[in-house]
Coordinates of C-alpha atoms in Angstrom, one line a residue:
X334 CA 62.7 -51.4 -2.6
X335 CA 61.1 -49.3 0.2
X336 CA 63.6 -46.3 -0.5
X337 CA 62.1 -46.3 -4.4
X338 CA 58.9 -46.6 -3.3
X339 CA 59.3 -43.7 -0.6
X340 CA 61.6 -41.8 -3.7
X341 CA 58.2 -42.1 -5.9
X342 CA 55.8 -41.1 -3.8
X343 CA 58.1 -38.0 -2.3
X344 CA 58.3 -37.4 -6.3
X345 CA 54.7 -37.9 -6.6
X346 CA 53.6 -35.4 -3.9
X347 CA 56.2 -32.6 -5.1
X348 CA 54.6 -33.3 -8.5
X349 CA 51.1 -32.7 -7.6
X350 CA 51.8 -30.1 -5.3
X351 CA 53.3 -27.7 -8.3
X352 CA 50.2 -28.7 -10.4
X353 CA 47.9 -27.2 -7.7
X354 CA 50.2 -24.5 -7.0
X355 CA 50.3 -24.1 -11.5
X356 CA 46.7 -24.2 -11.3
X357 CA 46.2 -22.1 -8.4
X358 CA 48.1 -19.7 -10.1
X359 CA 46.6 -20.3 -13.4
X360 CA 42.8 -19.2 -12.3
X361 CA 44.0 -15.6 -11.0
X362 CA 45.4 -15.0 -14.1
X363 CA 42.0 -16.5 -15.9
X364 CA 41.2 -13.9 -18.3
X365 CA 37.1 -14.2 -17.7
X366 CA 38.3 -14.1 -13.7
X367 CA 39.2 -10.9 -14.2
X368 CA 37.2 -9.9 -16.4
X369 CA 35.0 -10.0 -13.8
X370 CA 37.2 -8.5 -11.1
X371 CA 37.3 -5.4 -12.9
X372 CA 33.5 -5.7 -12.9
X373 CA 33.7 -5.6 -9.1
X374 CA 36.2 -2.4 -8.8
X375 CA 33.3 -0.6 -11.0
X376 CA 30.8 -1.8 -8.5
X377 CA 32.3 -0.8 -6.0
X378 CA 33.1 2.7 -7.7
X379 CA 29.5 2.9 -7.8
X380 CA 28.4 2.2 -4.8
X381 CA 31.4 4.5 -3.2
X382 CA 29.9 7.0 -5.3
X383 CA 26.7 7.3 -3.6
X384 CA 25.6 10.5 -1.7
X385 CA 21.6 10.2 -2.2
X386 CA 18.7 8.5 -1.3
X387 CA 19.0 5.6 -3.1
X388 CA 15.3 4.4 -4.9
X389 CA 14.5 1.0 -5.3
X390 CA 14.4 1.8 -9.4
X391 CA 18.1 2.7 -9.3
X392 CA 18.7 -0.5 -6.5
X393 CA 17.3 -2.6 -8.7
X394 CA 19.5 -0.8 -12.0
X395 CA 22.6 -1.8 -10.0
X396 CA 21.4 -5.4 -10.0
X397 CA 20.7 -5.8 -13.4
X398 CA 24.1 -4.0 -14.2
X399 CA 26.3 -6.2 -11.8
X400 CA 24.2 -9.7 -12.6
X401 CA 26.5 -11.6 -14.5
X402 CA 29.5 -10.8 -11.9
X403 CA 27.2 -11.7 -9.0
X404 CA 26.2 -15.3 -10.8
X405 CA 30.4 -15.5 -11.7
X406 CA 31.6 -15.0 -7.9
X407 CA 28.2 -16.8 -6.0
X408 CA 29.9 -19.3 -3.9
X409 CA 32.6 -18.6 -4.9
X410 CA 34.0 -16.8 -1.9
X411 CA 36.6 -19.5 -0.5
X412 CA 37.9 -20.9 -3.7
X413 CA 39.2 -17.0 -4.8
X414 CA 40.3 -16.0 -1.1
X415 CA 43.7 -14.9 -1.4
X416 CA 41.6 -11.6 -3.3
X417 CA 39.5 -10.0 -0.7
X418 CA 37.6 -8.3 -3.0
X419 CA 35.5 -11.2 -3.9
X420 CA 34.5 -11.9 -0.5
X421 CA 33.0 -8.0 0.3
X422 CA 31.9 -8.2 -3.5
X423 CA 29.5 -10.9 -2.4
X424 CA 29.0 -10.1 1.0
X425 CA 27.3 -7.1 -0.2
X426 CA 25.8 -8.2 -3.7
X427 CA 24.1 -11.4 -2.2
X428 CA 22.4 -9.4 0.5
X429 CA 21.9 -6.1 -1.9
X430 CA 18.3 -4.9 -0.4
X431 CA 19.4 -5.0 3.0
X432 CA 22.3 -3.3 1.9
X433 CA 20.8 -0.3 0.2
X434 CA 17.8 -0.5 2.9
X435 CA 20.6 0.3 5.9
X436 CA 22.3 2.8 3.6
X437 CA 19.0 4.5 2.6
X438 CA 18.4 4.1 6.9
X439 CA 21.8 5.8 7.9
X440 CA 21.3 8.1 5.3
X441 CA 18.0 9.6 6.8
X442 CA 19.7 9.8 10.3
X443 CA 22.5 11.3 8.8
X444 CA 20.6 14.3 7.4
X445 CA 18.2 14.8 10.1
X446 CA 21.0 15.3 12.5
X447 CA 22.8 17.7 9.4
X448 CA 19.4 19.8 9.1
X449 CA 18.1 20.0 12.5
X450 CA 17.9 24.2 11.8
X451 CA 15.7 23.1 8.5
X452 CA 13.1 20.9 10.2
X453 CA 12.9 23.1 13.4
X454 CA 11.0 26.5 11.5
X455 CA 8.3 24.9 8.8
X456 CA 5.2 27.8 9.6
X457 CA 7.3 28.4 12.5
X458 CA 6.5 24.6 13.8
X459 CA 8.6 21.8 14.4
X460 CA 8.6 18.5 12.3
X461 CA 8.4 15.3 14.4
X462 CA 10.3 12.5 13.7
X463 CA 8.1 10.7 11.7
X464 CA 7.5 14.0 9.4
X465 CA 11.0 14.8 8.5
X466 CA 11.8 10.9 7.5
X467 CA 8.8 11.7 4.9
X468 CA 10.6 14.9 4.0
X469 CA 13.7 13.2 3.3
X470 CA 12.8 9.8 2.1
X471 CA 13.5 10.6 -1.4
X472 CA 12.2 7.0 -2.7
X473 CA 10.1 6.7 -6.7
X474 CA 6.9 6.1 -4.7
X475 CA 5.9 7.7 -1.5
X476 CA 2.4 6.3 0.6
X477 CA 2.1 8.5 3.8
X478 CA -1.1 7.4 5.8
X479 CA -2.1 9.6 9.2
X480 CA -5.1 11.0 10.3
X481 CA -7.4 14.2 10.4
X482 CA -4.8 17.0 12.3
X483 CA -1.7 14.6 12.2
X484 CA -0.2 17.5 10.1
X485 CA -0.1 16.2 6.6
X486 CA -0.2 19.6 4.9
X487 CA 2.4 20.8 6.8
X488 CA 4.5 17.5 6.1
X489 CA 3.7 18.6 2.1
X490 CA 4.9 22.1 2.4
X491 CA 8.0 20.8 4.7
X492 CA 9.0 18.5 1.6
X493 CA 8.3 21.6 -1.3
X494 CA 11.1 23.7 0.9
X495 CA 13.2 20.7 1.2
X496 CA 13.1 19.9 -2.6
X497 CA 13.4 23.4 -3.5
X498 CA 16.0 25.0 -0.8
X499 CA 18.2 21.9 -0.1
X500 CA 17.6 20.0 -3.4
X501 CA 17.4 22.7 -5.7
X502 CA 15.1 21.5 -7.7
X503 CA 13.4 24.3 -9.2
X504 CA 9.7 25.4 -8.4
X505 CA 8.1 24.6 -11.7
X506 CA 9.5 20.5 -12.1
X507 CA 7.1 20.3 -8.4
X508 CA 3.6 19.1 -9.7
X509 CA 1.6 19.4 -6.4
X510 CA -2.1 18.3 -7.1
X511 CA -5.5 17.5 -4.9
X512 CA -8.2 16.4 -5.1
X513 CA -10.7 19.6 -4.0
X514 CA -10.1 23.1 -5.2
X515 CA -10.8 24.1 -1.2
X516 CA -7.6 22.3 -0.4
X517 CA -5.7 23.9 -3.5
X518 CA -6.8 27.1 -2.2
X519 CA -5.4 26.3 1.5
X520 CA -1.8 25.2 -0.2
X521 CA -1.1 27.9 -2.1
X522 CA -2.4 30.2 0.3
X523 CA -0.1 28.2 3.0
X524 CA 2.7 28.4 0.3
X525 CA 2.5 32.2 -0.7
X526 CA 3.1 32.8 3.3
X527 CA 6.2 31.1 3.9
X528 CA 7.5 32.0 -0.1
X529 CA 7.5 29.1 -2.0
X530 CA 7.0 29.7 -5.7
X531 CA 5.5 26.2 -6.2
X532 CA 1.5 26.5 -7.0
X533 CA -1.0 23.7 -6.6
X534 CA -3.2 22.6 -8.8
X535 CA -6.8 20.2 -8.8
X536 CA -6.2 16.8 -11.0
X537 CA -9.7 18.7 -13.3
X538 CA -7.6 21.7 -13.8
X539 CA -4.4 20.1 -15.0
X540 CA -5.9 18.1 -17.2
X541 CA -8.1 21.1 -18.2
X542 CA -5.2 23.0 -19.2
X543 CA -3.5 20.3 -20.5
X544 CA -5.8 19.5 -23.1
X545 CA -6.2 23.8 -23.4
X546 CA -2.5 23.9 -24.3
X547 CA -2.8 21.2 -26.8
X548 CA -6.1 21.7 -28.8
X549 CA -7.5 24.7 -30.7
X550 CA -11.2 23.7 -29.4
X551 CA -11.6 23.8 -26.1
X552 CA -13.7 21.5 -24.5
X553 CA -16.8 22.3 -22.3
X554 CA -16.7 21.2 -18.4
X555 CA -19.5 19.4 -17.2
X556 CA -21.3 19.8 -13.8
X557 CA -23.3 17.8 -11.5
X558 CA -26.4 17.9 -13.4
X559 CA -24.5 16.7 -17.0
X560 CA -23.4 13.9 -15.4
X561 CA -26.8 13.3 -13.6
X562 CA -28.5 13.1 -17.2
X563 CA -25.6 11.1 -18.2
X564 CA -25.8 8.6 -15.7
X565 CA -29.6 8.5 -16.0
X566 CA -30.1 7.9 -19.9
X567 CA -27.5 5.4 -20.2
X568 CA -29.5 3.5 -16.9
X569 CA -32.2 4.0 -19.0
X570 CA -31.6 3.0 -22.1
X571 CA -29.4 0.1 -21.5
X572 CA -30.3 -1.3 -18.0
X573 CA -34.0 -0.4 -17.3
X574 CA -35.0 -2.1 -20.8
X575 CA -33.0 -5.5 -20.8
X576 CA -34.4 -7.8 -17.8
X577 CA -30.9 -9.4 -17.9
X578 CA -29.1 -6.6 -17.3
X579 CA -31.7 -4.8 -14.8
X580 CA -31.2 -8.1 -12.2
X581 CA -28.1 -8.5 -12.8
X582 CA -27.1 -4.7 -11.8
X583 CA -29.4 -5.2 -8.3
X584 CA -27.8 -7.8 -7.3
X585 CA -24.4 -6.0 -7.9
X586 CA -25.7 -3.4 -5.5
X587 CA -27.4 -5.3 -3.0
X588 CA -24.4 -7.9 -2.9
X589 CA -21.4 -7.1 -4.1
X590 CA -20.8 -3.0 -4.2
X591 CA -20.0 -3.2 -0.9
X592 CA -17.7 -6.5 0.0
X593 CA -16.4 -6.2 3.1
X594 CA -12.7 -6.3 3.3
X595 CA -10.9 -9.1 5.7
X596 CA -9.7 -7.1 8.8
X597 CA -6.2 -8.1 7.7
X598 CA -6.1 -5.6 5.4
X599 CA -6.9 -2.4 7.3
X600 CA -4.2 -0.9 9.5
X601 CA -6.7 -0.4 11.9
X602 CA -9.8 -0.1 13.4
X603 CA -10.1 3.4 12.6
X604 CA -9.0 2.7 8.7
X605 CA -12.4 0.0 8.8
X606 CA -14.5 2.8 10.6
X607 CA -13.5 5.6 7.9
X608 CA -14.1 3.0 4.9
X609 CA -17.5 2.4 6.4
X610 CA -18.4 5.6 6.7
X611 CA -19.3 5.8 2.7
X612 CA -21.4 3.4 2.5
X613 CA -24.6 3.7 2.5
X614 CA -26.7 0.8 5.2
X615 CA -30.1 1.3 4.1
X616 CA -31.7 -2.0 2.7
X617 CA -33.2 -3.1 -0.4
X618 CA -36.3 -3.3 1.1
X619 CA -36.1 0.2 2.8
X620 CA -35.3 1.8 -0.3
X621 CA -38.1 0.0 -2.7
X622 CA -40.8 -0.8 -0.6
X623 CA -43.8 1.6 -0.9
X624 CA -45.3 1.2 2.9
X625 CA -41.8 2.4 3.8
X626 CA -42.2 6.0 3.2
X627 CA -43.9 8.1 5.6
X628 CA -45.1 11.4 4.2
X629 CA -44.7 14.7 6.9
X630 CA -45.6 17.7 5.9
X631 CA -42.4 19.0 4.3
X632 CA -40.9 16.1 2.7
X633 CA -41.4 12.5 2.5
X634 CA -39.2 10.5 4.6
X635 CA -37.8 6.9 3.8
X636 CA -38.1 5.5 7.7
X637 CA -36.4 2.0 6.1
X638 CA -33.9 -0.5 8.0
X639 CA -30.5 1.0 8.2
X640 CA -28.5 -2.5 9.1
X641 CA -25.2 -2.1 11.5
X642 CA -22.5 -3.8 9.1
X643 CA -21.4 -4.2 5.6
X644 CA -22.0 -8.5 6.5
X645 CA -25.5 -7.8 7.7
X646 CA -26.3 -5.2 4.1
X647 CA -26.0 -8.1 2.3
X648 CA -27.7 -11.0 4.3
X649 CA -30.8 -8.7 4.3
X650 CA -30.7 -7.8 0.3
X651 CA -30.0 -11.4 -0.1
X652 CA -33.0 -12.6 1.7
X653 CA -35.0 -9.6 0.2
X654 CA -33.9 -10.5 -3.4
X655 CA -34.9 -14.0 -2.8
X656 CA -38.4 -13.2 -1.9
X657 CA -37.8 -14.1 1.7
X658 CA -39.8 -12.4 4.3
X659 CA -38.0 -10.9 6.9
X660 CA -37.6 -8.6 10.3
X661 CA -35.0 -6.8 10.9
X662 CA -33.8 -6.9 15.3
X663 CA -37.8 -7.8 15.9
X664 CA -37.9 -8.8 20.0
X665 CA -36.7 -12.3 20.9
X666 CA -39.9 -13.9 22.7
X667 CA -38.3 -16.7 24.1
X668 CA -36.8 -14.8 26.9
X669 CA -37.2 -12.5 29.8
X670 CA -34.3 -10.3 28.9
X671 CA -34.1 -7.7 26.3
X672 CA -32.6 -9.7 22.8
X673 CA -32.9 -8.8 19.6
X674 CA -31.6 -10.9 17.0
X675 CA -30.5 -9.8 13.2
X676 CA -33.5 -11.3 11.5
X677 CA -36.6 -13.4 11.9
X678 CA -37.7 -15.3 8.9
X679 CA -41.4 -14.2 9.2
X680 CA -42.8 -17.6 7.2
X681 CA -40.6 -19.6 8.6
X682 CA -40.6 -18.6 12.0
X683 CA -36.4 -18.4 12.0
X684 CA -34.3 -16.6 14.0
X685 CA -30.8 -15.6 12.2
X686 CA -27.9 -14.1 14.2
X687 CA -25.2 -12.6 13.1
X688 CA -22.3 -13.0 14.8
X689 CA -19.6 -11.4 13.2
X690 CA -16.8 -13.5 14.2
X691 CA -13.6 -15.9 12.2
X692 CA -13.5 -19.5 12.0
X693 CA -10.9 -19.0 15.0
X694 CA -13.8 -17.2 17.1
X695 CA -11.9 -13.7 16.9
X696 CA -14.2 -10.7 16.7
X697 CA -11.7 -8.6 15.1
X698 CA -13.7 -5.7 14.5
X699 CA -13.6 -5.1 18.3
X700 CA -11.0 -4.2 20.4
X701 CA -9.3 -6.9 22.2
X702 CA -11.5 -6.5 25.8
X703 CA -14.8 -5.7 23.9
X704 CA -13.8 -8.7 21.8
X705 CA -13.3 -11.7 24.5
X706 CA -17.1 -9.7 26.2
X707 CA -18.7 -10.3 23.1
X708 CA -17.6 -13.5 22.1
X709 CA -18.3 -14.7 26.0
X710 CA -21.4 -13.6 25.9
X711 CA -22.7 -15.7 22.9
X712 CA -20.5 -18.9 23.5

């Protein structure tokens, strides 16, 4: 009895272990399995075949492409491992940013090191490092941010030579454009000395020219003045006559022409300091206010309250369009020392201060040091 049982299960096991092996064998030789192999040699044809910078519009091309095969082989890396493929297949597709993001990164490094020669004579200057990886970065959409004298015109010319001498793309696909015609006239000028065809060109005069090219009646430009009489009929004839529309475009310019940003969103302090700089910090109540204006004897002055932040703009215009009297840093008289808070609610006999600071107690708009002295001081 034991011998037929130990007979039937020996015959049991052999049994189930040529169905595995059947089926093992069976699902390389599935014909959607590979169906979708194939699919992975011609990704990885593709991918061999790159020798660019590779966009993220093209990145996510390959995606779409190679989808299905991804969603086939997800997981999927142990039950097919006798093929290797399928296990760099989704190594590299399940992580395809990064991949293309270290490709795109190596590929930078590789030509910098290739076109040292290139990058070393741009007006007879040097590019820094930062400068030739905006040359190179080839990507759909380039932002470059620096600063007054960090050499963004040269950085511009630097990428017309590279486009042009090492890309050779020709001279007239380059649509270079700005805003002023003074820095037009600098580029090409800047161009014409070190040879580059390429010309640029104000966003007015392209569309200018466009619309030239395209129409048998050419249309007139306007100037400052135009626009002035533009701006000041329509103000006139749909604003200054509807009550509605008259409050409801002060308050747009007392309150909310100016919101100020959450500090999060500049880079830094200098970013906030050159938004700022275009905005106008008179008051409502400078600006309107007869007794305001001071007449000398060449022009009449407007000697109104020119507030310190975009916050304290708005608190004033508030209180102003609500009919609430106020002065602006009038002397604290409750002390001995030298204070002088935002406002004073005249009627009300109010002091308002303000402070400037998150629900945390972070002055951001400081630097740290000035920040922990200012927030000290009016704990």
């Amino acid at each position: 009895m034991e011998l037929l049982i130990t007979t039937i299960s020996i015959a049991l096991t052999a049994l189930l272990f040529l169905l595995k092996k059947r089926t093992h064998k069976k699902k390389y030789q599935s014909e959607i399995y590979l169906k979708n192999l194939a699919g992975i040699t011609e990704f990885n044809s593709k991918i061999d075949s790159l020798n660019d910078y590779c966009t993220w519009p093209y990145r996510e091309e390959i995606k779409t492409d190679f989808i299905e095969i991804g969603t086939y082989f997800r997981n999927k890396t142990n039950y097919y491992k006798k093929e290797e493929k399928v296990k760099i297949f989704n190594e590299i597709f399940d992580n395809f940013d990064n991949y293309i993001a270290n490709y795109n990164t190596n590929y930078i490094l590789r030509k910098k090191e290739n076109l040292k020669w290139f990058f070393e004579d741009i007006e007879g200057k040097k590019l820094d490092d930062q400068q030739q990886n905006a040359v190179i970065t080839d990507e759909y959409s380039n932002l470059i941010i620096a600063g007054a004298g960090s050499g963004k015109t040269l950085t511009i010319l630097a990428k017309i030579k590279y486009l042009t001498a090492i890309k050779n793309v020709k001279p007239s696909e380059i649509l270079l454009l700005s805003f002023t015609k003074k820095t037009v006239d600098e580029l090409n000028e800047r161009l014409g000395k070190i040879a580059l065809a390429t010309k640029a060109t104000t966003f007015h005069k392209l569309g200018y020219d466009t619309i030239k090219s395209a129409s048998i009646d050419v249309p007139a430009i306007t100037n400052d003045n135009t626009l002035k009489q533009i701006v000041t009929e329509y103000l006139r004839s749909d604003i200054l006559e509807n009550p509605e529309a008259i409050n409801s475009y002060i308050r747009y310019i007392a309150c909310y022409m100016n919101i100020p940003e959450e500090h999060e969103k500049y880079t830094s302090l200098g970013e906030k300091s050159d938004v700022e700089k275009g905005i106008d910090f008179e008051t409502l109540k400078a600006k309107t206010e007869p007794l305001n204006k001071i007449a000398t004897a060449d022009l009449d002055t407007l000697q109104g309250e020119k507030v310190k932040s975009v916050e304290e703009l708005i608190i004033a215009n508030f209180l102003y369009l609500n009919g609430i009297e106020y002065e602006y840093e009038k002397k604290y008289p409750h002390t001995n020392v030298m204070y002088r808070p935002d406002f004073h609610l005249s009627e009300y006999d109010i002091w308002l201060e303000h402070f400037g600071v998150d629900e945390n107690n972070n002055a951001k708009w400081l630097t740290p040091h000035n920040a922990e002295n200012y927030v000290r001081k009016w704990r």
